[in-house]
Every structure is written in C-alpha cells, then in structure tokens.
Amino acid sequence: MAFLRSSLVPDVPSTVRGERVILRAPLVSDYGPWAELRAESRSHLQPWEPSWPRDDLTKTAFKRRVRHYQREARADQGYAFLVFDEADDRLAGGIALTNVQRGVTQSASVGYWLGRSELGRGYMTDALRTMVAFAFRTLHLHRIEAATQPQNTASIRVLERSGFIREGYARDYLKIDGVWRDHLLFGIIAPSGTGGGA
C-alpha cells in the first residue's frame, strides 16, 4: 500500500527553530553525540521508556532508526527531531510526533526525552511548544495527545506549562521498561484558524 502525503501538508522543513532550541531531523552523522547522551542518561531514561533493544546504542541500530524516521515523515505518519541548544549546537534530547492521523481526526501523539545533564534548563518546555506550533501551523493538525506516568512530575509540569490539559487516567496504557504502566492522558487543541484542515 502506498502512503501519500496529505495535500494539506506542504514540504516539511528538516529544521524548526524555537526560542532557545533548534529541532532538527536526525542524520546518521548525529550518532556519536546521540549515543553518548543516551548512554550517560540510561538510568534516568529507562523508567519512562519502552525496553531498550540489546543493540539500541549501536551505529547499525541508529542507522535503522534514522531510516525509519525518514520513511515515517515521507508518509506523513510521524516526525522525529533531535533537540539542540541554539547557542552552542549541543544535543539536549529528542522529540517526536507519532501516529499522525488524517481524515476526521487530524491528530498525533507526542513523546520526548532529555539527557540527564540537560535537565532543569527549560529545553523541553521550549521544544514542546515549538513542536506544538509546528504541528498546528505546518502540519495543520487539530489535536495533539500525550501520556505520562503519574509519578513523572517533571513531565507533567512540562506538559501543563506548554498548554496541555489533563484529560484522564488510563490503566496499563503503555508498556514501559517491560511492564504495563498506568498513565495520565493530556491533550491540546489547535487555536481557531491554525490547524485541523478538512
């Protein structure tokens, strides 16, 4: 089955600028900094993410990841970016829109991660706000959803500061680090006139 980009979506830029961060589509040349940041942040990230494959931090696995992201973007199914500090081009984390739905829904889910050394600097709040603007203004989506574990207070604060509204509680919603976990559900709707094409 061939997937065709919606006629409502123009050519999508590979770089999106925020106030303090730059979101850029991953390249194979990003492997070194990405693997280093993920490795040093592993104990911080694992409680909030799906189980890491055994080869997750290898260059071969990263190349597969980049190709997957490129295929998803071409098919208008997902958009992944690395998050860089605009001032010094340092990698801080990653953010992605997944499960892009067209037709009557016009929605996507957002997920993100931040390296342990980059916590508390406001990068993810800026990255999430930038991604929301990109989703509504460039992709013409109407709704973005997010989910976080109830004990992840840092992620809850980022979502609420970025305009997401708590919408519910889902039992055993996602399998995190090998175990089904309950999650809080959040959503944000495009302001009138900015998203949600027909």
Backbone as a ProteinNet text record, in pm:
[ID]
protein_1_A
[PRIMARY]
MAFLRSSLVPDVPSTVRGERVILRAPLVSDYGPWAELRAESRSHLQPWEPSWPRDDLTKTAFKRRVRHYQREARADQGYAFLVFDEADDRLAGGIALTNVQRGVTQSASVGYWLGRSELGRGYMTDALRTMVAFAFRTLHLHRIEAATQPQNTASIRVLERSGFIREGYARDYLKIDGVWRDHLLFGIIAPSGTGGGA
[TERTIARY]
84.7	0	88.4	60.4	137.7	72.9	155.9	105.9	139.4	41.8	62.2	46.6	138.1	127.5	-0.9	-65.9	-188.5	-160.7	-254.4	-237.6	-239.5	-284.1	-287	-149.6	-56.2	74.2	177	236.7	340.7	468.9	573.1	702.3	741.1	777.6	805.3	953	985.4	1126.2	1195.9	1325.9	1402.7	1452.1	1435.6	1477.4	1365.5	1337.1	1234.7	1297.4	1286.1	1350.3	1252.6	1298	1225.6	1292.5	1261.8	1325.5	1470.4	1493.5	1627.5	1679.4	1590.6	1631.3	1608.2	1677.9	1654.5	1612.8	1503	1461.7	1509.2	1586.7	1638.6	1619.8	1574.3	1558.6	1692.7	1694	1820.6	1890.5	2022.4	2108.9	2199	2248.7	2339	2461.4	2503.3	2619.9	2595.5	2472.5	2441.3	2467.4	2508	2518.8	2606.3	2725.4	2819.1	2759.6	2717.7	2659.9	2532.2	2449.8	2325.7	2355.5	2444.7	2476.9	2540.3	2626.7	2692.2	2589.6	2498.9	2399.9	2302.4	2257.9	2166.7	2234.8	2361.6	2433	2450.9	2491.1	2514.7	2383.7	2271.7	2140.8	2054.6	2112	2032.7	1951	2013.1	1940.7	1830.5	1848.2	1745.3	1629.7	1658.2	1556.3	1476.6	1540	1475.1	1342.6	1325.6	1196.5	1078.7	1105.4	999.2	982.4	1063.6	1064	1038.1	995.8	988.6	1126.6	1128.5	1256.2	1349.8	1474.7	1575.1	1618.2	1618.4	1674.2	1821.3	1868.6	2007.1	2108	2077.3	2171.8	2136	2055.6	1997.1	2100	2213.4	2311.4	2417.4	2398.1	2495.6	2468.5	2572.2	2556.9	2460.4	2463.1	2371.6	2226.7	2196.6	2060.3	2021.5	2116.5	2086.2	2055.5	2129	2100.5	1959.3	1920.6	1783.7	1681.2	1710.8	1621.4	1603.8	1714.1	1707.8	1627.4	1651.2	1573.9	1424.9	1392.6	1252.6	1188.9	1259.5	1207.7	1184.7	1277.2	1264.1	1143.7	1123.3	1006.4	876.7	872	750.7	719.9	822.7	799.6	750.9	811.6	767	621.8	579.9	443.2	346.4	394.2	310.4	251.8	334	289.8	356.9	470.1	541.2	655.3	695	800.9	889.7	1014.9	1109	1216.5	1253.5	1357.7	1450.5	1576.4	1666.9	1657.8	1681	1670.5	1811.4	1844.2	1976.6	1964.4	2062.4	2074.1	2114.9	2036.3	2064.4	2196.8	2235.7	2355.5	2483.7	2492.7	2619	2600.9	2481.5	2453.6	2477.9	2458.1	2476	2347.2	2358.2	2242.5	2190.7	2058.8	1997	1899.5	1837	1737.3	1669.8	1546.7	1470.2	1321.8	1247.8	1102.8	1042.5	925.8	866	714.4	656.2	513.3	497.9	410.8	387.3	238.2	205.2	64.5	-16.2	40.4	-32	-156.3	-270.4	-399.4	-458.1	-503.6	-568.6	-717.9	-787.4	-931	-1004.1	-1098.9	-1180.3	-1105.6	-993.2	-925	-823.5	-731.1	-627.5	-550.4	-491.2	-426.3	-292.9	-218	-92.4	-62.5	31	80.9	221.7	258	392.6	464.1	592.1	678.5	813.5	886.2	1012.5	1103.8	1232.4	1330.8	1436.3	1498.3	1601.4	1716.7	1839.4	1956.6	1965.3	2020.3	2028.8	2102.9	2209.1	2289.4	2217.6	2104.3	2033.6	1905.4	1881.2	1758.8	1756.3	1636.7	1619	1661.4	1683.1	1728.1	1618.5	1500.4	1390.1	1389.9	1482.4	1490.7	1363.5	1311.5	1198.6	1070.3	1052.6	934.9	939	1055.6	1069.4	1051.5	1110.8	1098.8	953.5	880.8	741.7	654.9	674.4	597.8	627.8	754	792.8	728.3	726.3	663.8	513.1	449.4	304.6	276.5	354.2	335	357.6	460	488.5	370.9	317.3	207.3	82.1	52.9	-68.3	-51.4	60.2	76	129.5	220.2	280.4	207.7	178.4	112.9	-39.7	-92.1	-236.5	-313.1	-252	-322.1	-416.5	-513.7	-613	-588.5	-529.9	-516.6	-384.9	-321	-202	-228.5	-192	-211.7	-77.1	-75	45.1	2.9	93.8	68.5	195.3	178.1	293	253.4	349.7	321.7	289.4	196.9	154	267.1	372.3	482.7	587.1	569.4	666.6	628.5	654.5	612.4	680.2	804.4	874.2	803.1	763.1	693.2	555.5	486.2	355	369.5	472.9	494.6	522.3	604.7	635.7	507.9	425.5	300.8	208	189.6	96.4	148.4	280.1	337.1	322.4	310.7	300.3	156.3	61.1	-79	-160.4	-101.2	-176	-269.2	-386.5	-487	-496.5	-500.9	-517.7	-657.8	-666.3	-795.1	-841	-754.8	-799.8	-685.7	-723.7	-630.8	-653.5	-547.5	-560.9	-478.5	-543.3	-474.2	-398.4	-277.7	-194.3	-188.4	-164	-174.6	-58.2	64.5	183.9	277.4	351.2	449.2	581.1	620.9	739.5	842.9	962.4	1071.5	1023.2	940.5	896	772.8	712.3	596.5	484.5	360.3	245.9	226.5	216.2	207.6	83.3	26.3	-81.6	-24.3	-107.1	-63.6	-173	-130.2	-219.2	-224.1	-341.4	-359.9	-378.1	-311.7	-317.5	-350.8	-405.6	-433.5	-427.8	-403.9	-407.1	-471.1	-554.6	-630.1	-575.5	-570.3	-522.7	-611.6	-552.1	-632.5	-710.2	-823.3	-906.8	-828.7	-835.4	-771.1	-628.7	-569.6	-429	-408.6	-503.4	-479.4	-607.3	-593.7	-709.8	-775.4	-695.4	-752.1	-862.2	-944.6	-1060.1	-1018.8
-118	0	123.3	217.4	341.5	445.9	520	628.5	760.1	844.3	972.8	1084.4	1177.8	1291.6	1368.5	1412	1489.3	1615.4	1651.6	1773.6	1897	1880.4	1992.7	2020.3	1925.9	1939	1980.3	2098.6	2140.7	2063.7	2090.7	2030.3	2065.8	1964.3	1984.1	2016.1	2121.7	2157.1	2054.1	2037.4	1944.5	2010.9	2144.3	2220	2315.5	2318.7	2408.9	2482.3	2614.9	2694.1	2733	2716.3	2765.2	2890.3	2926	3043.5	3014.3	2895.5	2859.3	2732.2	2659.7	2531.2	2528	2436.1	2403.1	2257	2228.2	2091	2055.7	1945.3	1905.1	1755.1	1717.8	1576.6	1505.4	1386.8	1315.7	1276.6	1282.3	1237	1126.8	1042.1	935.8	995.7	1113.6	1179.1	1223.1	1216.9	1251	1134.3	1020.3	900.4	921.2	974.9	988.1	1063.4	1189.7	1264.3	1200	1143.9	1078.9	959.4	870.8	750.7	787	887.8	929.5	983.7	1069.1	1128.4	1022.6	932.4	825.6	731.7	697.9	605.8	666.4	791.9	853.1	881.3	881.3	911.1	786.1	669.6	546.6	524.3	536.1	509.6	612.4	731.2	835.4	808.3	757.8	741	611.4	503.1	372.4	363.1	430.6	419.4	479	555.3	626.2	579.2	483.8	444	294.6	254.2	111	46	-85.2	-156.7	-127.2	-104.2	-78.3	-210.9	-220.4	-340.9	-357.3	-480.7	-510.1	-426.4	-401	-328.2	-180.3	-127.9	5.2	114.9	109.8	218.5	193.7	91.8	66.3	157.5	177.5	261.5	198.2	66.4	-2.9	23	12.5	37.8	183.7	275.4	416.5	444.2	382.1	399.1	350.4	236.2	185.9	286	342.7	441.3	562.7	613.3	730.3	697.5	580.5	541.4	529.6	475.8	464.6	602.8	695.2	831.5	895.5	874.5	932.8	875.8	744.1	681.3	735.5	749.4	800	942	1025.7	1163.8	1170.2	1090.8	1089.5	1045.3	954.8	902.6	986.2	1094.8	1178.6	1096.4	1006.2	924.3	963.8	1034.3	1074.3	1168.1	1247.5	1346.9	1348.7	1305.9	1298.5	1404.1	1464.5	1566.6	1543.4	1579.8	1594.6	1738.6	1758.8	1890.7	1941.3	2057	2117	2253.4	2286.1	2420.6	2513.1	2615.8	2705.3	2777.9	2805.9	2885.7	2812.4	2683.6	2612.4	2482.5	2458.1	2340.3	2209.8	2211.6	2091.4	2010.1	1879.1	1791.6	1783.2	1804.9	1800.5	1684.6	1640.2	1534.2	1509.9	1461.2	1432.7	1449.2	1471.8	1487.3	1435.9	1374.9	1316.6	1322.8	1347.7	1327.3	1190.1	1106.7	973.6	953.2	844.8	808.5	924.5	991.2	1101.1	1043.6	1102.9	1059.4	1173.2	1140	1238.8	1207.2	1268	1246.4	1325.3	1261.6	1334.7	1363.5	1296	1309.4	1423.6	1425.6	1529.9	1540.4	1428.4	1425.9	1353.2	1363	1289.9	1279.9	1190.8	1178.8	1236	1292.2	1347.5	1274.5	1249.2	1192.3	1261.3	1257	1330	1269.7	1302.8	1262.6	1372	1380.4	1480.7	1413	1443.7	1387.5	1431.8	1345.4	1376.6	1508.4	1532.5	1653.5	1780.4	1766.1	1883.1	1915.4	1845.1	1865.8	2003.5	2059.3	2182.8	2309.5	2304.1	2422.1	2481	2421.9	2473.1	2427.9	2337.9	2294.1	2223.2	2132.5	2054	2135.9	2230.8	2317.6	2394.4	2449	2521.6	2426.7	2306.4	2209.5	2167.8	2143.7	2100.4	2212.2	2333.3	2445.6	2463.7	2445.6	2456.9	2346.7	2225.1	2113.5	2134.1	2186.1	2213.1	2314.4	2421.5	2522.1	2460.5	2377.5	2308.1	2217.9	2144.3	2052	2125.9	2237.8	2311.3	2397.8	2468.5	2565	2503.1	2406.6	2346.6	2220	2132.5	2006	2017.7	2127.8	2152.6	2047	1999.1	1907.6	1985.5	1914.6	1977.4	1944.5	1827.9	1782.2	1707.5	1729.9	1654.7	1591.8	1464.6	1391.4	1354.7	1338.9	1296.2	1211.2	1128.3	1045.8	1040.1	1041.7	1032	955.8	889	816.3	915.8	880.6	975.4	1025.9	946.5	988.6	1072.6	1092.4	1171	1319.3	1378.4	1517.1	1615.8	1588.5	1680.1	1686	1569.7	1566.3	1631.3	1609.4	1673.1	1824.6	1876.5	2022.3	2074.9	2001.9	2044.4	2049.9	1947.1	1943.6	2057.5	2078.1	2182.5	2322	2344.3	2474.3	2500.1	2392.6	2404.9	2409.6	2414.4	2430.4	2303.7	2188.1	2062.5	2055.6	1997.6	1982.6	1835.1	1809.5	1671.6	1624.5	1507.8	1460.7	1327.6	1257.4	1130.5	1045.2	923.9	827.4	694.6	632.9	506.2	398.7	290.4	179.1	96	53.4	-31.6	21.9	150.5	217.3	186.6	190.3	165.8	71.4	-8.9	-98.9	-24.2	5	85.1	-1.3	-5.4	-85.8	-227.4	-282.6	-420.9	-445.2	-340.1	-356.4	-262.9	-312.4	-226.3	-124.8	2.7	111.2	197.5	244.3	341.9	475.7	556.1	686.5	790.2	913.4	1028.6	1069.7	1105.4	1145.2	1296.2	1356.4	1500.5	1528.7	1645	1685.4	1835.8	1879.5	2021.8	2034.2	2135.4	2157.8	2282.5	2279.2	2394.6	2515.6	2631.9	2753.2	2770	2832.3	2851.6	2917	2855.8	2914.1	2871	2786.3	2749.2	2605.3	2518.4	2377.3	2305.5	2174.4	2090.6	2108.2	2098.9	2109	2007.8	2030.9	1945.9	1805.2
0	0	0	-85.5	-92.5	-3.3	67.6	150.8	82.2	68.7	3.8	105.1	101.7	192.4	164.6	270.9	255.1	174	87.7	9.2	98.2	223.6	316.6	377.5	363.1	425.8	322.4	337.7	243.9	270.8	192.2	221	364.2	440.5	583.2	602	674.1	694.5	781.9	761.2	843.7	971.6	980.1	1098.7	1138.7	1269	1322.7	1441	1442	1547.4	1656.6	1781.2	1896.7	1950.3	2073.5	2134.2	2171.5	2231.6	2277.3	2213.9	2145.3	2088.8	1938.3	1874.8	1734.5	1729.8	1662.3	1636.7	1496.8	1486.1	1355.4	1336	1216.2	1184.7	1201.3	1261.2	1284.5	1155.2	1157	1048.5	1101.7	1014.4	1057.6	1127.2	1085.4	1145.7	1290.6	1337.2	1476.6	1571.1	1517.9	1601	1724.2	1708.6	1821	1939.2	1920.3	2031.8	2086.7	1997.2	2040.6	2130.2	2085.6	2162.5	2296.7	2296.1	2420.6	2520.5	2473.9	2563.6	2614.5	2526.1	2568.4	2667.5	2643	2731.6	2870.9	2877	3007.8	3081.2	3008.7	3068.6	3087.4	3062.6	3058.5	3186.1	3302.8	3427.9	3451.1	3399.4	3409.5	3312.9	3193.4	3089.3	3100.7	3142.1	3137.1	3213.9	3327.6	3397.1	3319.1	3214.1	3142.3	2998.3	2953.2	2812.1	2795.1	2673.4	2643.8	2661.3	2676.9	2693.9	2577.5	2609.5	2507.2	2443.7	2310.4	2246.3	2285.7	2280.5	2320.1	2240.9	2111.5	2025.5	2012	2102.3	2085.2	2059.1	2124.4	2113.3	2006.6	1922.7	1816.7	1696.2	1616.3	1497.8	1397.3	1386.2	1294.4	1334	1463.4	1510.5	1489.4	1507.1	1486.9	1340.1	1249.2	1106.4	1074	1131.3	1111.1	1164.1	1279.1	1339.7	1248.2	1194.9	1106.1	980.4	921.5	802.5	834.4	950.7	993.2	1005.4	1069.2	1083.4	946.5	854.6	721.3	647.2	658.2	595.3	655	786.6	850.8	806.2	796.3	754.6	609.9	521.5	381.6	369.8	457.8	454.1	537.6	597.6	684.7	799.1	854.3	967.1	1097.6	1089.8	1210	1176	1274.4	1254.8	1379	1363	1474.7	1459.2	1570.9	1572.7	1690.5	1673.7	1786.2	1833.8	1961.7	2023.9	2053.2	1997.6	2016.3	2083.4	2167.7	2222.4	2107.6	2083.7	1971.8	1988.4	2112.6	2137	2098.5	2129.8	2104.2	2025.5	1972.8	1889.2	1964.5	2097.7	2178.9	2181.2	2162	2167	2309.9	2325.4	2458.1	2473.1	2361.8	2372.4	2239.1	2245.7	2124.7	2148.7	2040.5	2048	1917.2	1926.3	1805.7	1810.5	1694.9	1673.3	1610.2	1664.8	1610.8	1590.3	1520.6	1498	1439.1	1340	1275.6	1207.1	1236.8	1180.9	1098.4	978.6	893.5	884	792.5	783.1	890	957.3	1054.1	1184	1208.1	1336.9	1338.4	1242.7	1236.3	1367.4	1410.6	1541.2	1535	1644.5	1660.7	1809.1	1842.1	1979.3	1984.6	2098.1	2113.7	2226.7	2204	2306.4	2302.6	2413	2418.8	2524.1	2513.1	2613.5	2624	2739.8	2764.2	2836.3	2794	2860.1	3005.1	3089.4	3232	3257.6	3181.1	3201.6	3157.3	3087.6	3033.6	3110.8	3220.5	3297.7	3363.3	3379.2	3455.1	3384.3	3253.5	3179	3089.7	3090.5	3009.9	2865.5	2828.8	2690	2643.6	2727.1	2680.2	2673.4	2762.4	2751.7	2620.4	2585.7	2458.7	2340	2349.4	2239.8	2219.9	2329	2317.4	2260.1	2305.5	2249.9	2101.5	2064.1	1923.5	1840.9	1894.4	1824.5	1810.3	1912.7	1905.2	1794.5	1788.1	1682.8	1545	1531.6	1405.3	1365.5	1462.2	1433.9	1387.8	1449.7	1416.3	1291.8	1282	1172.4	1043.8	1056.6	936.7	893.4	989.9	957.5	955.3	1005.2	1006.9	1085.6	1193.6	1282.4	1373.1	1426.9	1515.1	1662.4	1688.2	1826.5	1844.7	1959.2	1997	2133.6	2143.1	2267.8	2328.3	2459.6	2530.2	2649.3	2695.4	2812.6	2896.7	3027.7	3116.9	3242	3301.7	3424.2	3536.4	3626	3730.1	3818.2	3837.5	3923.7	3850.4	3720.4	3643.9	3652.3	3766.3	3791.2	3697.3	3657.9	3567	3432.4	3379.2	3251.2	3261.8	3372.3	3393.6	3390.9	3456.5	3457.5	3316.7	3240.2	3103.2	3019.6	3029.4	2952.3	2991.5	3119.5	3164.7	3130.9	3141.8	3103.7	2954.6	2876	2730.5	2681.6	2771.9	2733.9	2726.2	2759.4	2757.8	2878.6	2856.5	2960.3	2999	3129.8	3176.8	3141.7	3076.5	3026.3	3086.6	3154.3	3210.3	3260.4	3298.9	3356.4	3286.8	3237.3	3165.7	3234.5	3272.8	3338	3235.4	3273.2	3187	3044.4	3029.3	2899.8	2807.2	2859.9	2779.1	2853.3	2775.6	2834.9	2846.2	2968.8	2996.2	3067.3	3011.5	3067.2	3098.5	3008.4	3018.6	3103.5	3159.9	3248.7	3204.2	3200.5	3167.9	3279.6	3242.4	3341.2	3318	3429.5	3421.7	3375.8	3305.7	3256.4	3272.7	3293.8	3282.5	3136.2	3087.5	2948.6	2939.6	2842.1	2820.3	2674.2	2648.8	2511.2	2494.6	2372.9	2339.4	2201.4	2185.1	2062.9	1993.3	1861.3	1783.5	1807.6	1827.1	1832.6	1703.1	1708.8	1591.1	1478.9	1359.8	1242.6	1218.7	1309.8	1292.2	1250.6	1270.9	1241.6	1205.7	1189.7	1169.2	1033.7	928.5	794.3	771.5	671.9	645.2	609.6
[MASK]
++++++++++++++++++++++++++++++++++++++++++++++++++++++++++++++++++++++++++++++++++++++++++++++++++++++++++++++++++++++++++++++++++++++++++++++++++++++++++++++++++++++++++++++++++++++++++++++++++++++

